[in-house]
PDB file of C-alpha atoms in Angstrom:
ATOM      1  CA  LEU A   2      -9.036  12.362  -0.323  1.00  0.00           C
ATOM      2  CA  ALA A   3      -6.585  14.520   1.576  1.00  0.00           C
ATOM      3  CA  LYS A   4      -3.157  15.042  -0.285  1.00  0.00           C
ATOM      4  CA  THR A   5       0.019  14.268   1.694  1.00  0.00           C
ATOM      5  CA  THR A   6       3.389  15.717   1.439  1.00  0.00           C
ATOM      6  CA  GLN A   7       6.554  14.076   2.786  1.00  0.00           C
ATOM      7  CA  PRO A   8      10.273  14.506   2.368  1.00  0.00           C
ATOM      8  CA  ILE A   9      11.589  12.443  -0.495  1.00  0.00           C
ATOM      9  CA  SER A  10      14.461  10.975   1.491  1.00  0.00           C
ATOM     10  CA  MET A  11      16.266  11.051   4.799  1.00  0.00           C
ATOM     11  CA  ASP A  12      19.604   9.612   5.992  1.00  0.00           C
ATOM     12  CA  SER A  13      20.210   8.500   9.494  1.00  0.00           C
ATOM     13  CA  TYR A  14      22.661   6.240  11.434  1.00  0.00           C
ATOM     14  CA  GLU A  15      22.058   3.151  13.440  1.00  0.00           C
ATOM     15  CA  GLY A  16      20.878   3.775  16.878  1.00  0.00           C
ATOM     16  CA  GLN A  17      19.474   7.199  16.073  1.00  0.00           C
ATOM     17  CA  GLU A  18      15.868   8.363  16.288  1.00  0.00           C
ATOM     18  CA  VAL A  19      14.286   9.023  12.907  1.00  0.00           C
ATOM     19  CA  ASN A  20      11.394  11.431  12.676  1.00  0.00           C
ATOM     20  CA  ILE A  21       9.416  11.752   9.419  1.00  0.00           C
ATOM     21  CA  THR A  22       6.911  14.567   9.083  1.00  0.00           C
ATOM     22  CA  CYS A  23       3.972  14.372   6.713  1.00  0.00           C
ATOM     23  CA  SER A  24       1.867  17.386   5.740  1.00  0.00           C
ATOM     24  CA  HIS A  25      -1.898  16.956   5.206  1.00  0.00           C
ATOM     25  CA  ASN A  26      -3.371  20.384   5.227  1.00  0.00           C
ATOM     26  CA  ASN A  27      -6.659  19.301   3.816  1.00  0.00           C
ATOM     27  CA  ILE A  28      -7.360  16.537   6.234  1.00  0.00           C
ATOM     28  CA  ALA A  29     -11.098  16.114   6.868  1.00  0.00           C
ATOM     29  CA  THR A  30     -12.777  15.565  10.303  1.00  0.00           C
ATOM     30  CA  ASN A  31     -13.323  11.792   9.786  1.00  0.00           C
ATOM     31  CA  ASP A  32      -9.857  11.132   8.402  1.00  0.00           C
ATOM     32  CA  TYR A  33      -7.313   8.964  10.199  1.00  0.00           C
ATOM     33  CA  ILE A  34      -3.525   8.950   9.547  1.00  0.00           C
ATOM     34  CA  THR A  35      -1.897   5.719   8.746  1.00  0.00           C
ATOM     35  CA  TRP A  36       1.777   4.898   8.069  1.00  0.00           C
ATOM     36  CA  TYR A  37       3.129   2.083   5.984  1.00  0.00           C
ATOM     37  CA  GLN A  38       6.599   0.623   5.534  1.00  0.00           C
ATOM     38  CA  GLN A  39       7.834  -0.873   2.258  1.00  0.00           C
ATOM     39  CA  PHE A  40      10.976  -2.900   1.619  1.00  0.00           C
ATOM     40  CA  PRO A  41      12.192  -3.207  -1.992  1.00  0.00           C
ATOM     41  CA  SER A  42      10.137  -5.885  -3.946  1.00  0.00           C
ATOM     42  CA  GLN A  43       7.681  -6.442  -1.022  1.00  0.00           C
ATOM     43  CA  GLY A  44       4.256  -5.222  -0.341  1.00  0.00           C
ATOM     44  CA  PRO A  45       3.713  -2.477   2.181  1.00  0.00           C
ATOM     45  CA  ARG A  46       3.459  -3.240   5.873  1.00  0.00           C
ATOM     46  CA  PHE A  47       1.236  -1.426   8.269  1.00  0.00           C
ATOM     47  CA  ILE A  48       3.217   0.377  10.973  1.00  0.00           C
ATOM     48  CA  ILE A  49       0.743   2.679  12.973  1.00  0.00           C
ATOM     49  CA  GLN A  50      -2.432   4.609  12.828  1.00  0.00           C
ATOM     50  CA  GLY A  51      -3.800   7.517  14.744  1.00  0.00           C
ATOM     51  CA  TYR A  52      -6.432  10.280  14.818  1.00  0.00           C
ATOM     52  CA  LYS A  53      -5.057  12.875  17.225  1.00  0.00           C
ATOM     53  CA  THR A  54      -2.373  13.314  19.975  1.00  0.00           C
ATOM     54  CA  LYS A  55       0.013  10.545  20.311  1.00  0.00           C
ATOM     55  CA  VAL A  56      -0.170   6.810  19.483  1.00  0.00           C
ATOM     56  CA  THR A  57       2.633   4.286  20.356  1.00  0.00           C
ATOM     57  CA  ASN A  58       3.129   0.691  19.612  1.00  0.00           C
ATOM     58  CA  GLU A  59       6.053  -1.726  19.701  1.00  0.00           C
ATOM     59  CA  VAL A  60       7.671  -0.236  16.611  1.00  0.00           C
ATOM     60  CA  ALA A  61       6.954   3.373  16.368  1.00  0.00           C
ATOM     61  CA  SER A  62       5.194   6.414  17.728  1.00  0.00           C
ATOM     62  CA  LEU A  63       2.857   8.772  15.915  1.00  0.00           C
ATOM     63  CA  PHE A  64       2.535  12.359  16.942  1.00  0.00           C
ATOM     64  CA  ILE A  65      -0.407  14.420  15.689  1.00  0.00           C
ATOM     65  CA  PRO A  66      -0.852  18.030  16.724  1.00  0.00           C
ATOM     66  CA  ALA A  67      -4.126  19.573  17.667  1.00  0.00           C
ATOM     67  CA  ASP A  68      -4.805  21.025  14.206  1.00  0.00           C
ATOM     68  CA  ARG A  69      -4.071  17.705  12.510  1.00  0.00           C
ATOM     69  CA  LYS A  70      -2.571  19.227   9.580  1.00  0.00           C
ATOM     70  CA  SER A  71       0.604  17.289   9.903  1.00  0.00           C
ATOM     71  CA  SER A  72       1.826  14.120  11.631  1.00  0.00           C
ATOM     72  CA  THR A  73       5.294  12.830  12.617  1.00  0.00           C
ATOM     73  CA  LEU A  74       6.301   9.149  12.575  1.00  0.00           C
ATOM     74  CA  SER A  75       9.031   8.520  15.139  1.00  0.00           C
ATOM     75  CA  LEU A  76      11.191   5.420  14.777  1.00  0.00           C
ATOM     76  CA  PRO A  77      13.314   4.980  17.881  1.00  0.00           C
ATOM     77  CA  ARG A  78      16.881   3.607  17.670  1.00  0.00           C
ATOM     78  CA  VAL A  79      16.758   2.629  14.088  1.00  0.00           C
ATOM     79  CA  SER A  80      18.857  -0.302  12.703  1.00  0.00           C
ATOM     80  CA  LEU A  81      20.179  -1.036   9.223  1.00  0.00           C
ATOM     81  CA  SER A  82      16.898  -3.167   8.604  1.00  0.00           C
ATOM     82  CA  ASP A  83      14.770  -0.170   8.998  1.00  0.00           C
ATOM     83  CA  THR A  84      16.006   1.071   5.544  1.00  0.00           C
ATOM     84  CA  ALA A  85      12.754   1.374   3.608  1.00  0.00           C
ATOM     85  CA  VAL A  86      10.285   3.637   2.056  1.00  0.00           C
ATOM     86  CA  TYR A  87       7.710   5.049   4.577  1.00  0.00           C
ATOM     87  CA  TYR A  88       4.264   6.219   3.227  1.00  0.00           C
ATOM     88  CA  CYS A  89       1.846   8.462   5.097  1.00  0.00           C
ATOM     89  CA  LEU A  90      -1.773   7.983   4.066  1.00  0.00           C
ATOM     90  CA  VAL A  91      -4.906   9.850   5.217  1.00  0.00           C
ATOM     91  CA  GLY A  92      -8.418   8.587   4.810  1.00  0.00           C
ATOM     92  CA  ASP A  93     -11.745   8.106   6.230  1.00  0.00           C
ATOM     93  CA  ILE A  94     -11.846   4.702   7.774  1.00  0.00           C
ATOM     94  CA  PHE A  95     -15.600   4.729   8.006  1.00  0.00           C
ATOM     95  CA  GLY A  96     -16.150   6.372   4.714  1.00  0.00           C
ATOM     96  CA  GLY A  97     -17.671   3.362   2.823  1.00  0.00           C
ATOM     97  CA  ALA A  98     -16.252   2.740  -0.590  1.00  0.00           C
ATOM     98  CA  ALA A  99     -14.395   5.964  -0.887  1.00  0.00           C
ATOM     99  CA  GLY A 100     -12.812   5.463   2.551  1.00  0.00           C
ATOM    100  CA  ASN A 101     -11.588   2.103   1.645  1.00  0.00           C
ATOM    101  CA  LYS A 102      -9.263   3.475  -0.913  1.00  0.00           C
ATOM    102  CA  LEU A 103      -5.629   4.131   0.028  1.00  0.00           C
ATOM    103  CA  THR A 104      -4.009   6.839  -1.970  1.00  0.00           C
ATOM    104  CA  PHE A 105      -0.205   6.541  -1.701  1.00  0.00           C
ATOM    105  CA  GLY A 106       1.946   9.681  -2.054  1.00  0.00           C
ATOM    106  CA  GLY A 107       5.569   9.700  -2.961  1.00  0.00           C
ATOM    107  CA  GLY A 108       6.787   8.252   0.348  1.00  0.00           C
ATOM    108  CA  THR A 109      10.040   8.930   2.282  1.00  0.00           C
ATOM    109  CA  ARG A 110      12.936   6.885   1.442  1.00  0.00           C
ATOM    110  CA  VAL A 111      14.958   6.303   4.687  1.00  0.00           C
ATOM    111  CA  LEU A 112      18.600   5.111   4.547  1.00  0.00           C
ATOM    112  CA  VAL A 113      20.077   3.922   7.862  1.00  0.00           C
ATOM    113  CA  LYS A 114      23.872   3.805   7.599  1.00  0.00           C
ATOM    114  CA  PRO A 115      26.187   1.901   9.926  1.00  0.00           C
TER     115      PRO A 115
ATOM    116  CA  GLY B   7      -2.782 -13.312  11.484  1.00  0.00           C
ATOM    117  CA  ALA B   8      -4.042 -11.438   8.405  1.00  0.00           C
ATOM    118  CA  VAL B   9      -1.860 -12.962   5.833  1.00  0.00           C
ATOM    119  CA  VAL B  10      -2.218 -12.289   2.115  1.00  0.00           C
ATOM    120  CA  SER B  11      -0.345 -14.302  -0.504  1.00  0.00           C
ATOM    121  CA  GLN B  12       0.282 -13.804  -4.104  1.00  0.00           C
ATOM    122  CA  HIS B  13       0.960 -16.298  -6.830  1.00  0.00           C
ATOM    123  CA  PRO B  14       3.186 -16.262  -8.738  1.00  0.00           C
ATOM    124  CA  SER B  15       5.941 -14.145  -7.203  1.00  0.00           C
ATOM    125  CA  ARG B  16       7.641 -13.641 -10.498  1.00  0.00           C
ATOM    126  CA  VAL B  17       6.535 -14.216 -13.953  1.00  0.00           C
ATOM    127  CA  ILE B  18       8.154 -13.551 -17.456  1.00  0.00           C
ATOM    128  CA  CYS B  19       5.860 -13.861 -20.469  1.00  0.00           C
ATOM    129  CA  LYS B  20       6.113 -13.038 -24.065  1.00  0.00           C
ATOM    130  CA  SER B  21       4.362 -10.011 -25.570  1.00  0.00           C
ATOM    131  CA  GLY B  22       0.752 -10.812 -26.599  1.00  0.00           C
ATOM    132  CA  THR B  23       0.157 -13.520 -24.066  1.00  0.00           C
ATOM    133  CA  SER B  24      -1.987 -13.341 -20.989  1.00  0.00           C
ATOM    134  CA  VAL B  25      -0.929 -13.657 -17.389  1.00  0.00           C
ATOM    135  CA  LYS B  26      -3.037 -14.462 -14.312  1.00  0.00           C
ATOM    136  CA  ILE B  27      -2.085 -13.304 -10.848  1.00  0.00           C
ATOM    137  CA  GLU B  28      -3.715 -14.657  -7.816  1.00  0.00           C
ATOM    138  CA  CYS B  29      -4.238 -12.981  -4.488  1.00  0.00           C
ATOM    139  CA  ARG B  30      -5.458 -14.908  -1.448  1.00  0.00           C
ATOM    140  CA  SER B  31      -6.289 -14.033   2.094  1.00  0.00           C
ATOM    141  CA  LEU B  32      -5.005 -17.027   3.979  1.00  0.00           C
ATOM    142  CA  ASP B  33      -6.621 -16.612   7.394  1.00  0.00           C
ATOM    143  CA  PHE B  34      -9.477 -14.113   7.049  1.00  0.00           C
ATOM    144  CA  GLN B  35     -12.252 -13.556   4.689  1.00  0.00           C
ATOM    145  CA  ALA B  36     -11.820 -10.371   2.581  1.00  0.00           C
ATOM    146  CA  THR B  37     -14.920  -8.630   1.413  1.00  0.00           C
ATOM    147  CA  THR B  38     -12.804  -6.158  -0.566  1.00  0.00           C
ATOM    148  CA  MET B  39      -9.462  -6.641  -2.365  1.00  0.00           C
ATOM    149  CA  PHE B  40      -7.362  -3.945  -4.097  1.00  0.00           C
ATOM    150  CA  TRP B  41      -4.935  -4.253  -6.891  1.00  0.00           C
ATOM    151  CA  TYR B  42      -1.973  -1.877  -7.126  1.00  0.00           C
ATOM    152  CA  ARG B  43       0.760  -1.321  -9.677  1.00  0.00           C
ATOM    153  CA  GLN B  44       4.191   0.004  -8.828  1.00  0.00           C
ATOM    154  CA  PHE B  45       6.964   1.007 -11.279  1.00  0.00           C
ATOM    155  CA  PRO B  46      10.507   1.111 -10.201  1.00  0.00           C
ATOM    156  CA  LYS B  47      11.322   3.917  -7.761  1.00  0.00           C
ATOM    157  CA  GLN B  48       7.621   4.948  -7.841  1.00  0.00           C
ATOM    158  CA  SER B  49       4.776   4.916  -5.404  1.00  0.00           C
ATOM    159  CA  LEU B  50       1.896   2.347  -5.521  1.00  0.00           C
ATOM    160  CA  MET B  51      -0.824   3.315  -7.896  1.00  0.00           C
ATOM    161  CA  LEU B  52      -4.332   1.848  -7.256  1.00  0.00           C
ATOM    162  CA  MET B  53      -5.636   0.059 -10.248  1.00  0.00           C
ATOM    163  CA  ALA B  54      -9.081  -1.323  -9.121  1.00  0.00           C
ATOM    164  CA  THR B  55     -11.077  -2.290  -6.136  1.00  0.00           C
ATOM    165  CA  SER B  56     -12.576  -5.687  -6.121  1.00  0.00           C
ATOM    166  CA  ASN B  57     -15.686  -6.701  -4.104  1.00  0.00           C
ATOM    167  CA  GLU B  58     -16.595 -10.350  -3.732  1.00  0.00           C
ATOM    168  CA  GLY B  59     -19.473 -11.237  -6.150  1.00  0.00           C
ATOM    169  CA  SER B  60     -19.631  -7.976  -7.899  1.00  0.00           C
ATOM    170  CA  LYS B  61     -17.834  -6.204 -10.789  1.00  0.00           C
ATOM    171  CA  ALA B  62     -14.605  -4.598  -9.974  1.00  0.00           C
ATOM    172  CA  THR B  63     -14.304  -0.739  -9.904  1.00  0.00           C
ATOM    173  CA  TYR B  64     -11.517   0.557 -11.943  1.00  0.00           C
ATOM    174  CA  GLU B  65      -9.509   3.714 -11.370  1.00  0.00           C
ATOM    175  CA  GLN B  66      -9.408   6.429 -14.101  1.00  0.00           C
ATOM    176  CA  GLY B  67      -7.085   5.454 -16.834  1.00  0.00           C
ATOM    177  CA  VAL B  68      -6.951   1.793 -16.136  1.00  0.00           C
ATOM    178  CA  GLU B  69      -8.477  -0.296 -18.981  1.00  0.00           C
ATOM    179  CA  LYS B  70     -10.905  -2.849 -17.617  1.00  0.00           C
ATOM    180  CA  ASP B  71     -10.721  -5.057 -20.691  1.00  0.00           C
ATOM    181  CA  LYS B  72      -6.972  -5.297 -20.327  1.00  0.00           C
ATOM    182  CA  PHE B  73      -6.764  -5.852 -16.638  1.00  0.00           C
ATOM    183  CA  LEU B  74      -9.563  -8.439 -15.845  1.00  0.00           C
ATOM    184  CA  ILE B  75     -10.393  -8.938 -12.237  1.00  0.00           C
ATOM    185  CA  ASN B  76     -12.369 -11.656 -10.814  1.00  0.00           C
ATOM    186  CA  HIS B  77     -13.243 -11.971  -7.048  1.00  0.00           C
ATOM    187  CA  ALA B  78     -15.080 -15.244  -6.981  1.00  0.00           C
ATOM    188  CA  SER B  79     -14.877 -15.941  -3.264  1.00  0.00           C
ATOM    189  CA  LEU B  80     -14.050 -14.096  -0.054  1.00  0.00           C
ATOM    190  CA  THR B  81     -10.507 -15.367  -0.084  1.00  0.00           C
ATOM    191  CA  LEU B  82      -9.512 -15.095  -3.756  1.00  0.00           C
ATOM    192  CA  SER B  83      -9.166 -12.395  -6.223  1.00  0.00           C
ATOM    193  CA  THR B  84      -7.444 -12.724  -9.563  1.00  0.00           C
ATOM    194  CA  LEU B  85      -5.957 -10.101 -11.935  1.00  0.00           C
ATOM    195  CA  THR B  86      -5.387 -11.216 -15.609  1.00  0.00           C
ATOM    196  CA  VAL B  87      -3.211  -8.953 -17.721  1.00  0.00           C
ATOM    197  CA  THR B  88      -4.446  -9.745 -21.247  1.00  0.00           C
ATOM    198  CA  SER B  89      -2.356  -9.306 -24.401  1.00  0.00           C
ATOM    199  CA  ALA B  90       0.531  -8.189 -22.226  1.00  0.00           C
ATOM    200  CA  HIS B  91       3.014  -5.695 -23.603  1.00  0.00           C
ATOM    201  CA  PRO B  92       6.516  -4.664 -22.373  1.00  0.00           C
ATOM    202  CA  GLU B  93       5.001  -1.478 -20.854  1.00  0.00           C
ATOM    203  CA  ASP B  94       2.890  -3.739 -18.628  1.00  0.00           C
ATOM    204  CA  SER B  95       6.060  -4.879 -16.936  1.00  0.00           C
ATOM    205  CA  SER B  96       5.699  -3.784 -13.286  1.00  0.00           C
ATOM    206  CA  PHE B  97       5.269  -4.914  -9.749  1.00  0.00           C
ATOM    207  CA  TYR B  98       1.646  -5.867  -8.968  1.00  0.00           C
ATOM    208  CA  ILE B  99       0.585  -5.837  -5.412  1.00  0.00           C
ATOM    209  CA  CYS B 100      -2.824  -6.839  -3.956  1.00  0.00           C
ATOM    210  CA  SER B 101      -4.227  -6.069  -0.597  1.00  0.00           C
ATOM    211  CA  ALA B 102      -7.254  -7.395   1.295  1.00  0.00           C
ATOM    212  CA  ARG B 103      -9.492  -5.659   3.750  1.00  0.00           C
ATOM    213  CA  LEU B 104     -11.455  -7.197   6.516  1.00  0.00           C
ATOM    214  CA  ALA B 105     -15.125  -6.340   6.730  1.00  0.00           C
ATOM    215  CA  GLU B 106     -15.803  -3.286   8.847  1.00  0.00           C
ATOM    216  CA  ALA B 107     -12.114  -2.493   9.128  1.00  0.00           C
ATOM    217  CA  TYR B 108      -9.906   0.220   7.528  1.00  0.00           C
ATOM    218  CA  GLU B 109      -6.556  -1.655   7.750  1.00  0.00           C
ATOM    219  CA  GLN B 110      -5.505  -3.194   4.536  1.00  0.00           C
ATOM    220  CA  TYR B 111      -3.053  -6.163   4.433  1.00  0.00           C
ATOM    221  CA  PHE B 112      -0.783  -6.294   1.520  1.00  0.00           C
ATOM    222  CA  GLY B 113       0.445  -9.294  -0.419  1.00  0.00           C
ATOM    223  CA  PRO B 114       4.143  -9.806  -1.256  1.00  0.00           C
ATOM    224  CA  GLY B 115       3.692  -8.654  -4.779  1.00  0.00           C
ATOM    225  CA  THR B 116       4.236 -10.224  -8.289  1.00  0.00           C
ATOM    226  CA  ARG B 117       6.943  -9.037 -10.516  1.00  0.00           C
ATOM    227  CA  LEU B 118       5.757  -9.177 -14.136  1.00  0.00           C
ATOM    228  CA  THR B 119       8.251  -8.996 -17.039  1.00  0.00           C
ATOM    229  CA  VAL B 120       6.906  -9.053 -20.585  1.00  0.00           C
ATOM    230  CA  THR B 121       9.549  -9.598 -23.193  1.00  0.00           C
TER     231      THR B 121
END
């Protein structure tokens, strides 16, 4: 399973865009990149998933360069309620039992200030 | 859709007793469920993978005789912490996966405190 590296923490202010970059130098050809959000004392919540280029949904965008060795989660116009820990995960979604596993790294603690 | 529930949400037990935590997929059938443990300010650590109708697969370092997992149906998996000790106090989270899908849906977690 590819190892991921993220900044430990980031501070931002309401209304700003927050970009969190995750490094995954050993990403394999079949690996997808998935981001989860976790609030204190809650289970993680799926945010977005992608393989290459750019993916956008109603809450975030995911930018993946051509070499796929990193990815950037972009949260537009954050609010106080976006304060959470964000995890970047890499795995083979078609990889059978091994691909089913999610290995969580340290995550990035985002604090949104008023 | 894809809601996963856990029960109880919080439990306090005395050292030496056993505690059972339930994980249910409410609106879908989960062929695979996962159990994680999370200590304060730390990331989630996968404990075991539970497949319906078969024995759970435990991660290295997780004692299968201490953390008993039963996945009796496609919507229910249980984790029993046997002979709990204070060091077992943690946040236990389950997740469920749809067949032929990668995305996992997480439960709200169970806070276990062993006194």
